[in-house]
mmCIF file with all atom_site columns, C-alpha atoms in Angstrom:
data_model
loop_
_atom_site.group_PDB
_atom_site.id
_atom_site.type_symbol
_atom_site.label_atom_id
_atom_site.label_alt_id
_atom_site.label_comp_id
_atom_site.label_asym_id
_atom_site.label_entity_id
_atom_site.label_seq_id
_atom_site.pdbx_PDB_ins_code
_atom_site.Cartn_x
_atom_site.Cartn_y
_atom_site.Cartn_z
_atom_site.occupancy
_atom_site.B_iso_or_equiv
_atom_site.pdbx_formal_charge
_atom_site.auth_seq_id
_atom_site.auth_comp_id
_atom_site.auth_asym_id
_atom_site.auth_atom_id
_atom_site.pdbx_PDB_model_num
ATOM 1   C CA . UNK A 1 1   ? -53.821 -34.003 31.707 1.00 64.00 ? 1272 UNK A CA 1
ATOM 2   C CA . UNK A 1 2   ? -55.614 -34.110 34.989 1.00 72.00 ? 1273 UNK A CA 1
ATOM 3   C CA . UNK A 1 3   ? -54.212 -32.863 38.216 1.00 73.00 ? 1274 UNK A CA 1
ATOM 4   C CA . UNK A 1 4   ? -55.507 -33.791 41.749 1.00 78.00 ? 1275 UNK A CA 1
ATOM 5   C CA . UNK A 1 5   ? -56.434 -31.511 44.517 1.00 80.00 ? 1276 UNK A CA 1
ATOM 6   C CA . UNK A 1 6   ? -52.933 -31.651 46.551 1.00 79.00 ? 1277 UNK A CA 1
ATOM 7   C CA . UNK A 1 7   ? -51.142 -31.322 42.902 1.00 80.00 ? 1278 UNK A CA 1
ATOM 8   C CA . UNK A 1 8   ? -53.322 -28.114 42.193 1.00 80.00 ? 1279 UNK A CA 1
ATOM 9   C CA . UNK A 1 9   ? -52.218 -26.665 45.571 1.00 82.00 ? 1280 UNK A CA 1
ATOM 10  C CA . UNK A 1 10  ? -48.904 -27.036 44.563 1.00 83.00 ? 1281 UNK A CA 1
ATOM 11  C CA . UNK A 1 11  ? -49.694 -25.809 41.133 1.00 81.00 ? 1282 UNK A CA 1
ATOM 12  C CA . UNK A 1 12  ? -51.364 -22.789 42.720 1.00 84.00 ? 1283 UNK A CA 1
ATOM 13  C CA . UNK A 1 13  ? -48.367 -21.994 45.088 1.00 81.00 ? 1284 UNK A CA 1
ATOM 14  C CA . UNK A 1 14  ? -45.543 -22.423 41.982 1.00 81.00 ? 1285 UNK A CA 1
ATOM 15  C CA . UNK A 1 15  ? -47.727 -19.857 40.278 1.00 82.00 ? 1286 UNK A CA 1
ATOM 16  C CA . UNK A 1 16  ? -48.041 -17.302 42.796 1.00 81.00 ? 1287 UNK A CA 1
ATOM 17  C CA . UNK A 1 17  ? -44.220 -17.486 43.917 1.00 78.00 ? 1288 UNK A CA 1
ATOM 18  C CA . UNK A 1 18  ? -43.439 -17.087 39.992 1.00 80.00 ? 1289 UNK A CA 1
ATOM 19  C CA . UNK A 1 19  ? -45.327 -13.654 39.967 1.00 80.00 ? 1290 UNK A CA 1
ATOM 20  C CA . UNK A 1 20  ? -44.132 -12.926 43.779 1.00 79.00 ? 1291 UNK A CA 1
ATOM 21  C CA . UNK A 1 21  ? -40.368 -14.431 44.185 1.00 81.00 ? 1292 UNK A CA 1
ATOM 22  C CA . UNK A 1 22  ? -40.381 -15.186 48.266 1.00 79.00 ? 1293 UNK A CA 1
ATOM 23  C CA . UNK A 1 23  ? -38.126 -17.553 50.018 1.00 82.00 ? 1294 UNK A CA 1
ATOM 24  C CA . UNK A 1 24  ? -39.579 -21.033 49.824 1.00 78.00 ? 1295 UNK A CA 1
ATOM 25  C CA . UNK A 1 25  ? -39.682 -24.190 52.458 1.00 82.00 ? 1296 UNK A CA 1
ATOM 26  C CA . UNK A 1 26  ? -37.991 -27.047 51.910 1.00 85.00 ? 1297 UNK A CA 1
ATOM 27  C CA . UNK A 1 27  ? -41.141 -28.718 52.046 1.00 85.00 ? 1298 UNK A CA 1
ATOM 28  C CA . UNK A 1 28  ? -42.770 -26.589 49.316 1.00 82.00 ? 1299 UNK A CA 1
ATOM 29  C CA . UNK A 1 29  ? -39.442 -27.101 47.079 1.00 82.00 ? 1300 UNK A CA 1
ATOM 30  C CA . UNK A 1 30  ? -39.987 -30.581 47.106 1.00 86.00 ? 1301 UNK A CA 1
ATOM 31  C CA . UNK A 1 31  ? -43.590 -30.325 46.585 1.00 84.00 ? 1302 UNK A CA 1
ATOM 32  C CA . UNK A 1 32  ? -42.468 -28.501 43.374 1.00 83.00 ? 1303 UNK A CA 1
ATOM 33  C CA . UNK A 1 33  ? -39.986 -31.087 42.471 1.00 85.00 ? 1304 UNK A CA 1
ATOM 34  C CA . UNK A 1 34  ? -42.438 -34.018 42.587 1.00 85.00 ? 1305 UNK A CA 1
ATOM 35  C CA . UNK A 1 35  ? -44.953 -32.382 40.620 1.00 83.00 ? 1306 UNK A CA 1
ATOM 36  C CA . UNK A 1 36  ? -42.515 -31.515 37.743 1.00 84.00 ? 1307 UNK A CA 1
ATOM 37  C CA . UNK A 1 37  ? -41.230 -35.187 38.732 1.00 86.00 ? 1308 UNK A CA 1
ATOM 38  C CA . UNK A 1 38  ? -45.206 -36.658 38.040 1.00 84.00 ? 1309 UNK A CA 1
ATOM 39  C CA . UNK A 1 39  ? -45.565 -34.356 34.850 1.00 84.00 ? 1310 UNK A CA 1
ATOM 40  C CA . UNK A 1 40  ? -42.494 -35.338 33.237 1.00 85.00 ? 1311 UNK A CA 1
ATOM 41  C CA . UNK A 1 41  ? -43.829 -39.137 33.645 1.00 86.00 ? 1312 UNK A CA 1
ATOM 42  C CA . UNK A 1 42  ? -46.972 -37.831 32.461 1.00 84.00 ? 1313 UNK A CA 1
ATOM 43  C CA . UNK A 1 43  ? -45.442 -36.978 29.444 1.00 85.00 ? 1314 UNK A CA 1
ATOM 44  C CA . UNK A 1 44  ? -42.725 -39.655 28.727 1.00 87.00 ? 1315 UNK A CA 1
ATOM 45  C CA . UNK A 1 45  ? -46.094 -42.102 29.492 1.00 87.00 ? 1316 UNK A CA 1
ATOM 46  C CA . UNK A 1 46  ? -48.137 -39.985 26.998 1.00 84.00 ? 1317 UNK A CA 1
ATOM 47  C CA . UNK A 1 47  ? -45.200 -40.536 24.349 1.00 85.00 ? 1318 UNK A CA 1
ATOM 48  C CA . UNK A 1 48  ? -45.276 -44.450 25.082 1.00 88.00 ? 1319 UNK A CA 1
ATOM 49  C CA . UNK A 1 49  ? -48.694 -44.226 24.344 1.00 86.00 ? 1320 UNK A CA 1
ATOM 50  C CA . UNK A 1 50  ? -48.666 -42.016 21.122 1.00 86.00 ? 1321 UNK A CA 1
ATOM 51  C CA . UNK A 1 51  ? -45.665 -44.228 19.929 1.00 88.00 ? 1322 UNK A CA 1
ATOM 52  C CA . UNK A 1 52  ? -47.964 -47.369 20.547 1.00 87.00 ? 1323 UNK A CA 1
ATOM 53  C CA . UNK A 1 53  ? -51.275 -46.474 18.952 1.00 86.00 ? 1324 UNK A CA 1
ATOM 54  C CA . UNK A 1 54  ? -48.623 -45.314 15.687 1.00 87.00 ? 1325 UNK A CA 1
ATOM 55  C CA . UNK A 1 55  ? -48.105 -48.779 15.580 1.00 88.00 ? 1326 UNK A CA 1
ATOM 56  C CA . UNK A 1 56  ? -51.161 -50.050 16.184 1.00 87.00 ? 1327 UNK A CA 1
ATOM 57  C CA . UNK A 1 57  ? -52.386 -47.682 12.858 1.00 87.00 ? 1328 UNK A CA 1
ATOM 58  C CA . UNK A 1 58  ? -49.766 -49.364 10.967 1.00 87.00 ? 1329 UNK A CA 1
ATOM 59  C CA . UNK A 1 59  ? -50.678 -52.629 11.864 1.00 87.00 ? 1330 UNK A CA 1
ATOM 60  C CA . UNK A 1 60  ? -54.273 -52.100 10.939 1.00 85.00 ? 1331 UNK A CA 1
ATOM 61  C CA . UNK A 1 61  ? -53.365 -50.395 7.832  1.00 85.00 ? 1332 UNK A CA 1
ATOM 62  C CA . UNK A 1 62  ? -51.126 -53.177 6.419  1.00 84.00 ? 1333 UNK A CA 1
ATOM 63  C CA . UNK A 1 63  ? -53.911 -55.543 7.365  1.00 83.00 ? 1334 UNK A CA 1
ATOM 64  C CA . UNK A 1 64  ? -56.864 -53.700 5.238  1.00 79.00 ? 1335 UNK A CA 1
ATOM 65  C CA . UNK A 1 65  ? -59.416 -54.558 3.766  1.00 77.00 ? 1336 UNK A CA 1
ATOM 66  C CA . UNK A 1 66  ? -59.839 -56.905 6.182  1.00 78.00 ? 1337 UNK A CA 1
ATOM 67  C CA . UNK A 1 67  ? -59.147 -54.277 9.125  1.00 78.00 ? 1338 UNK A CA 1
ATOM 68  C CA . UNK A 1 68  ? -61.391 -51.425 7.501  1.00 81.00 ? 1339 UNK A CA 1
ATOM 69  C CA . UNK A 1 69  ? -62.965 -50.033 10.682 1.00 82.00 ? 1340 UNK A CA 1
ATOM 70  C CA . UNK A 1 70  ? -60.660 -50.798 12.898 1.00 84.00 ? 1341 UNK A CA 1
ATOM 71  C CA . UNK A 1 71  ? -58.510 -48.637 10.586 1.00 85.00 ? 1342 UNK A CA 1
ATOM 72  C CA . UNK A 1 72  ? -60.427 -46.251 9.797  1.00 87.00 ? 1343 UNK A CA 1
ATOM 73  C CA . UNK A 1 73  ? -61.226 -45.285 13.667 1.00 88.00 ? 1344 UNK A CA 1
ATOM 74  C CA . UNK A 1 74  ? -57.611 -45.463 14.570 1.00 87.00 ? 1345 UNK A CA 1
ATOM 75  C CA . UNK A 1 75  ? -56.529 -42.809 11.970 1.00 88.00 ? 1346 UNK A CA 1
ATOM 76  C CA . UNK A 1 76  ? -59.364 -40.475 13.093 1.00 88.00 ? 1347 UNK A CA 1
ATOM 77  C CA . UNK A 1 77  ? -58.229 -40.405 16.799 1.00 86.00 ? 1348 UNK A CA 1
ATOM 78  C CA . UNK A 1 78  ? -54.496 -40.344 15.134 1.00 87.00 ? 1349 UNK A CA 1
ATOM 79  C CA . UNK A 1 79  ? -55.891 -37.374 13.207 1.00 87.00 ? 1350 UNK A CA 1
ATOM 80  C CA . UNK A 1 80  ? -57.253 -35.615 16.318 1.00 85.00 ? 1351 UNK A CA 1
ATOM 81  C CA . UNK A 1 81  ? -54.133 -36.250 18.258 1.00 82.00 ? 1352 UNK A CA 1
ATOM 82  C CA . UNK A 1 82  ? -52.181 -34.275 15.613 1.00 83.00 ? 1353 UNK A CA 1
ATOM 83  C CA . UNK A 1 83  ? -50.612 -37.040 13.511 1.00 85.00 ? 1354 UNK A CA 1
ATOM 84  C CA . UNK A 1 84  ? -49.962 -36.314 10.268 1.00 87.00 ? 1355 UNK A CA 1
ATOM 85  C CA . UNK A 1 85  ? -50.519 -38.333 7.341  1.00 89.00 ? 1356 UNK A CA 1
ATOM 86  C CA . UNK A 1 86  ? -48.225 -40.486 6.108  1.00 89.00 ? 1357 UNK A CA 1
ATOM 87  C CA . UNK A 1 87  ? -48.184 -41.016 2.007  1.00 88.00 ? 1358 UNK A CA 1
ATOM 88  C CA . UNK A 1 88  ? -48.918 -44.912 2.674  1.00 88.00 ? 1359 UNK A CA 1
ATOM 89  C CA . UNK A 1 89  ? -52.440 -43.727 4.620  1.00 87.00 ? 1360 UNK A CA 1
ATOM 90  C CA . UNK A 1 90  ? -52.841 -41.183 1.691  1.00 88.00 ? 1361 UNK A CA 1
ATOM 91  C CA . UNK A 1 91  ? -52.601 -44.456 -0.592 1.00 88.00 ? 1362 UNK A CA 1
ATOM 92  C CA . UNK A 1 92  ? -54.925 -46.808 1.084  1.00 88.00 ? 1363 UNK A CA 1
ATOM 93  C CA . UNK A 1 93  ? -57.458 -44.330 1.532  1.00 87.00 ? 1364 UNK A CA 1
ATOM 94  C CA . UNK A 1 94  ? -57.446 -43.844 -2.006 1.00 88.00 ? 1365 UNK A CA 1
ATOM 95  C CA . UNK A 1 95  ? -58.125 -47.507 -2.447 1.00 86.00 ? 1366 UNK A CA 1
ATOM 96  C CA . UNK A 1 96  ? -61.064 -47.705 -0.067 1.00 83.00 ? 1367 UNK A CA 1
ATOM 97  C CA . UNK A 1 97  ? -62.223 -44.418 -0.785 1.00 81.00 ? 1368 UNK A CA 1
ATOM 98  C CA . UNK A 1 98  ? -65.548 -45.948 -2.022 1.00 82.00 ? 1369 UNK A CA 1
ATOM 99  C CA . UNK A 1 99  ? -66.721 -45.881 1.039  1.00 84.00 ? 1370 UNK A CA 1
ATOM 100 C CA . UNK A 1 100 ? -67.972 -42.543 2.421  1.00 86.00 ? 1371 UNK A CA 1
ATOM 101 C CA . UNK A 1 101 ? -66.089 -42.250 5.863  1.00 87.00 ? 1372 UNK A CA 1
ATOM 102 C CA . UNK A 1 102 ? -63.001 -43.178 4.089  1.00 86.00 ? 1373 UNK A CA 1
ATOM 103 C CA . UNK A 1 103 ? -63.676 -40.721 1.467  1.00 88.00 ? 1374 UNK A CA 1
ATOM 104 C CA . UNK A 1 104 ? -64.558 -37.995 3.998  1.00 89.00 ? 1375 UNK A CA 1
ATOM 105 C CA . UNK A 1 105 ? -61.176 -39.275 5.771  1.00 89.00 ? 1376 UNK A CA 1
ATOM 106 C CA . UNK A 1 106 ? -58.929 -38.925 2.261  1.00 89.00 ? 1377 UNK A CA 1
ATOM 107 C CA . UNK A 1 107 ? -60.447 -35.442 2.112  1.00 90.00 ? 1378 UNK A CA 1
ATOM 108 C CA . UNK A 1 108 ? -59.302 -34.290 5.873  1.00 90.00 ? 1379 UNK A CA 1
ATOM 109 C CA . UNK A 1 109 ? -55.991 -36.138 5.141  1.00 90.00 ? 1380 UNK A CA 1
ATOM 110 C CA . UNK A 1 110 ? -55.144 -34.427 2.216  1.00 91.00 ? 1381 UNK A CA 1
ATOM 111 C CA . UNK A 1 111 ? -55.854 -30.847 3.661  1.00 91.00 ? 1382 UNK A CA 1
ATOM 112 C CA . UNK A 1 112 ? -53.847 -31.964 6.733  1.00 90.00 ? 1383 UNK A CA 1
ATOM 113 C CA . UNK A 1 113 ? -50.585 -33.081 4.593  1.00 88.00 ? 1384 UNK A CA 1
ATOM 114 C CA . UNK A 1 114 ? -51.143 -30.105 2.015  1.00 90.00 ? 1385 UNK A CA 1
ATOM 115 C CA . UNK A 1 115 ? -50.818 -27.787 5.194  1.00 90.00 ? 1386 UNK A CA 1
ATOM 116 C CA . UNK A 1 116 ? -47.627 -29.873 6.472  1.00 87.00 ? 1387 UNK A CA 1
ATOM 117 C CA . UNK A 1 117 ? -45.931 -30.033 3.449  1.00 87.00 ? 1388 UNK A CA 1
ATOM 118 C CA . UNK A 1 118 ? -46.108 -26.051 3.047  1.00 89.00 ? 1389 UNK A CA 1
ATOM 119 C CA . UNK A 1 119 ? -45.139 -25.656 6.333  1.00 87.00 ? 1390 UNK A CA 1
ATOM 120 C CA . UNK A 1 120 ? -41.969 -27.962 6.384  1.00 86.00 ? 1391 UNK A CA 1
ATOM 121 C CA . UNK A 1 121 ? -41.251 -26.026 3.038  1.00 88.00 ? 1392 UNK A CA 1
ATOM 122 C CA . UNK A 1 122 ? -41.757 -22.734 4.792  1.00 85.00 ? 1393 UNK A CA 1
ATOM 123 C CA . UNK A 1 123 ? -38.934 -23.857 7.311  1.00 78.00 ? 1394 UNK A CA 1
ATOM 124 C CA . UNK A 1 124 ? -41.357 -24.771 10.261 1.00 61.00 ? 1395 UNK A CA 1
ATOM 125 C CA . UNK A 1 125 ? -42.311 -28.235 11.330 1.00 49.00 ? 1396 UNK A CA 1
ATOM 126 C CA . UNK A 1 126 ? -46.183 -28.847 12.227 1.00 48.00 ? 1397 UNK A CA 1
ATOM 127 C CA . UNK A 1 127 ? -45.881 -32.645 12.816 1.00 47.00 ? 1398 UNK A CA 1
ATOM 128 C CA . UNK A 1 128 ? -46.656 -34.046 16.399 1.00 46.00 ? 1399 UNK A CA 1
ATOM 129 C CA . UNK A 1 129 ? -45.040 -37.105 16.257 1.00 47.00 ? 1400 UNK A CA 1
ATOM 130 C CA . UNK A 1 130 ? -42.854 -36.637 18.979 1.00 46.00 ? 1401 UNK A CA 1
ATOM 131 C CA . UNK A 1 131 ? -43.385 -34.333 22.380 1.00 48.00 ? 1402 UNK A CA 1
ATOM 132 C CA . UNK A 1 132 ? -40.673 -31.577 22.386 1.00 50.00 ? 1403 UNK A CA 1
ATOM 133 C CA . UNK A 1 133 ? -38.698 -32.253 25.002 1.00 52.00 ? 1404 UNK A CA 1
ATOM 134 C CA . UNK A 1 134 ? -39.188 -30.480 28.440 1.00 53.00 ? 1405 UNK A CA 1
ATOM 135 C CA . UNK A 1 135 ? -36.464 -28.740 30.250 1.00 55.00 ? 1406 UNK A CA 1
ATOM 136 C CA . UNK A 1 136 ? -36.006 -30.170 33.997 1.00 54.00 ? 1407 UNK A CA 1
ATOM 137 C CA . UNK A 1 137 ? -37.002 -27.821 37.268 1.00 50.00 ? 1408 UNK A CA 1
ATOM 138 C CA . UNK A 1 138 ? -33.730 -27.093 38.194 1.00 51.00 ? 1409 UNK A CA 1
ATOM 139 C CA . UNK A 1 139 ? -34.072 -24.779 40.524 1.00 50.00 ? 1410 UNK A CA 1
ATOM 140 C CA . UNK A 1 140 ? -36.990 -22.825 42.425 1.00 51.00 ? 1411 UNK A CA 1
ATOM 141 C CA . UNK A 1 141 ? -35.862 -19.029 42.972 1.00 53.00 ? 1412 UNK A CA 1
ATOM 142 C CA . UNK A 1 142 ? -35.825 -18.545 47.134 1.00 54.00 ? 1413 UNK A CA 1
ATOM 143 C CA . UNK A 1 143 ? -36.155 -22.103 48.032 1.00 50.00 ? 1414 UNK A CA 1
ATOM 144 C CA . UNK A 1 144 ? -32.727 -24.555 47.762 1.00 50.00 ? 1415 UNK A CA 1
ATOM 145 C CA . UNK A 1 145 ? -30.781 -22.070 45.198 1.00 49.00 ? 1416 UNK A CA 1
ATOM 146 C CA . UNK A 1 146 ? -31.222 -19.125 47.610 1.00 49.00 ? 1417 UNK A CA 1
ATOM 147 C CA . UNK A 1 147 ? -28.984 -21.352 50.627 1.00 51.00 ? 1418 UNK A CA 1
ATOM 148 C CA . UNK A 1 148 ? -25.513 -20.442 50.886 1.00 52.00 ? 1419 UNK A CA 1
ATOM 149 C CA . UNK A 1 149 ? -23.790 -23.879 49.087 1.00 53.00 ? 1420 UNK A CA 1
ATOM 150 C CA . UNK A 1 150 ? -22.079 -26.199 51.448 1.00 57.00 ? 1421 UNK A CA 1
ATOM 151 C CA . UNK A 1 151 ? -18.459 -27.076 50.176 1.00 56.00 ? 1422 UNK A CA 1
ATOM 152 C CA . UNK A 1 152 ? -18.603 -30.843 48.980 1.00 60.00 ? 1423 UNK A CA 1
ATOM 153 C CA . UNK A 1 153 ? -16.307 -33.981 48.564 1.00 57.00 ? 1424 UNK A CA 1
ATOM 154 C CA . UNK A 1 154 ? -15.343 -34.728 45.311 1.00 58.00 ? 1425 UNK A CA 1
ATOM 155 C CA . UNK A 1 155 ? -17.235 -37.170 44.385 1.00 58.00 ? 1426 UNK A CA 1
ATOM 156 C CA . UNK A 1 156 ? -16.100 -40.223 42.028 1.00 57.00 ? 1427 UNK A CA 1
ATOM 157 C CA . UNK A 1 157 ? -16.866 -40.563 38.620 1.00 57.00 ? 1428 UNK A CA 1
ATOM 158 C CA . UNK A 1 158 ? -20.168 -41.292 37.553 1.00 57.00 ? 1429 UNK A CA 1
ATOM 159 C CA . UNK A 1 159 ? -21.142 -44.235 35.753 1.00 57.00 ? 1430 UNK A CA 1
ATOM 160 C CA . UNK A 1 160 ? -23.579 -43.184 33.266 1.00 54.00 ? 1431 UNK A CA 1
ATOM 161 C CA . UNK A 1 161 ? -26.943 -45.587 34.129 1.00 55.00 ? 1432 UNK A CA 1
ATOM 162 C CA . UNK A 1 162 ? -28.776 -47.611 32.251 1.00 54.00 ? 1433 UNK A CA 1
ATOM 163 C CA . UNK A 1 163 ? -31.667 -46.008 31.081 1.00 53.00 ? 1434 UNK A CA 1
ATOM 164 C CA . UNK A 1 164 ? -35.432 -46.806 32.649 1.00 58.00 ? 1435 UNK A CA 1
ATOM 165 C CA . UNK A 1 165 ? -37.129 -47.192 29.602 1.00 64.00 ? 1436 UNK A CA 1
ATOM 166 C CA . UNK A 1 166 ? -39.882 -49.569 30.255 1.00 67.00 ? 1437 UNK A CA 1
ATOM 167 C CA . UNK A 1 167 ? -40.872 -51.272 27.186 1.00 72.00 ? 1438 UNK A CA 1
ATOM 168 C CA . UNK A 1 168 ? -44.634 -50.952 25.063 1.00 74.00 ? 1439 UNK A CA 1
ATOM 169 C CA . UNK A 1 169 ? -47.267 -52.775 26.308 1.00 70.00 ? 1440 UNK A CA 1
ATOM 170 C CA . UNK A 1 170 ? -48.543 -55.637 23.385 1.00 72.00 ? 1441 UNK A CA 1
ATOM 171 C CA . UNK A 1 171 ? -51.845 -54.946 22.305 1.00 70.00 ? 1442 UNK A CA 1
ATOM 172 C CA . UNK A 1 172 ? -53.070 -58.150 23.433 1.00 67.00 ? 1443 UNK A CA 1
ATOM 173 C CA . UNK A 1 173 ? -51.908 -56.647 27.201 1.00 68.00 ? 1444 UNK A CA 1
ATOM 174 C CA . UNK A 1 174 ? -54.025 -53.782 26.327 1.00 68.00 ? 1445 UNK A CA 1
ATOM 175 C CA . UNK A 1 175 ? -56.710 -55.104 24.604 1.00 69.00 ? 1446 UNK A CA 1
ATOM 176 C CA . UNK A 1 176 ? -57.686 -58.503 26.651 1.00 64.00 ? 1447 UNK A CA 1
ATOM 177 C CA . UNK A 1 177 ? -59.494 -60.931 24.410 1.00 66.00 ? 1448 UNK A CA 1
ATOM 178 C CA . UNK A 1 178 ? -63.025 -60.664 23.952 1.00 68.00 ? 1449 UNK A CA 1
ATOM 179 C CA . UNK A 1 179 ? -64.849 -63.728 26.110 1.00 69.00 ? 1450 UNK A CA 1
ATOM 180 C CA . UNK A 1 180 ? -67.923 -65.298 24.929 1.00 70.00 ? 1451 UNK A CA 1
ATOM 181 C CA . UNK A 1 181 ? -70.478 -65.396 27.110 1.00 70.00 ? 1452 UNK A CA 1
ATOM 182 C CA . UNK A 1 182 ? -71.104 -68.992 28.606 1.00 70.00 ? 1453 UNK A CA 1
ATOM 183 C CA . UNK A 1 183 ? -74.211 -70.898 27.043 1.00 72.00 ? 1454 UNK A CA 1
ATOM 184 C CA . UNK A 1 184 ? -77.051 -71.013 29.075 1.00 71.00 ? 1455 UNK A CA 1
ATOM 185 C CA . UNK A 1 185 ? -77.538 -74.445 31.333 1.00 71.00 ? 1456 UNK A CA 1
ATOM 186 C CA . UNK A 1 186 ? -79.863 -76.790 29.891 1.00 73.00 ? 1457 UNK A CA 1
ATOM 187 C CA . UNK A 1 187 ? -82.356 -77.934 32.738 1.00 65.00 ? 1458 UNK A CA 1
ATOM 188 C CA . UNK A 1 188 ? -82.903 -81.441 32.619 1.00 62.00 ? 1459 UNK A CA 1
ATOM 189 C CA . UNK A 1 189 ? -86.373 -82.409 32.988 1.00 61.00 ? 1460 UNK A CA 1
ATOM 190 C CA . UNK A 1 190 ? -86.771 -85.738 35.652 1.00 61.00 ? 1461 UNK A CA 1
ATOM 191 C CA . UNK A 1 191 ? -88.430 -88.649 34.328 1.00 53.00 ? 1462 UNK A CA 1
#
């Protein structure tokens, strides 16, 4: 995750009223609320994302041989991403292990599941598929929550909203088609 210059200031301020509480501006509080605001998209965006290139693996891996490299790179950035092997990659990296990336892969994956299935039996879960959840910036201490509350209206009941959710991007929305590149023009010679 990368942060910009104006999000580091913010950063940088959050930090320093965490190790010296002080009364806050309203201006710095919402500072602090849209940069929990941009890394909370940050990492509902990096969850699409995960959640997509999962499929994509499975995709590729119920399309081998024919999809052997594609494969095969997928479940290497999968690997360094923290994914876990599933028993069905296990499997068809048996089959092509005749090859020796995909026999150096089957190695790595079986160390990786070995230490995942002795951790799950330990009681502690090592898999990355999903992010754990964040808790939301409620409250900054000495900015809003220090104000004296105003008394409010009751307010009517809520209608719980639809959720935002936007949907995964195809791979072909990803991935554009590759174009050929456009023969050369024949020059005609006059005669």
């Amino acid at each position: 995750m990368a942060f910009s210059a104006d999000e580091l200031r913010v950063l940088r301020r959050a930090l320093a009223l965490a190790l010296h509480p002080a009364p806050l501006p309203d201006e710095d509080v919402q500072d602090c609320l849209r940069l929990a605001g941009s890394v909370d998209e940050t990492v509902g965006e990096a969850g699409r994302l995960r959640a997509f290139l999962l499929a994509d693996l499975v995709r590729y891996r119920n399309a081998l041989p024919g999809s052997l490299t594609g494969y095969l790179e997928l479940l290497q950035d999968a690997l360094a991403a923290g994914y876990d092997p599933r028993p069905e990659d296990l499997a068809a990296l048996r089959a092509l292990r005749g090859g020796p990336v995909a026999a150096a892969l089957l190695g790595r994956c079986q160390v990786i599941a070995e230490r995942s299935v002795r951790a799950r039996l330990a009681g502690r879960s090592v898999s990355a598929t999903t992010p754990a959840p964040r808790s939301r910036l409620l409250a900054l201490p000495g900015g809003r929550a220090a104000e004296p509350e105003k008394p409010k209206a009751p307010a009517a009941p809520a209608r719980p909203a639809a959720p935002s959710v936007r949907p995964a991007p195809k791979p072909s929305e990803v991935f554009p088609p590759r174009r050929r590149p456009a023969p050369p023009p024949q020059e005609r010679a006059a005669g």
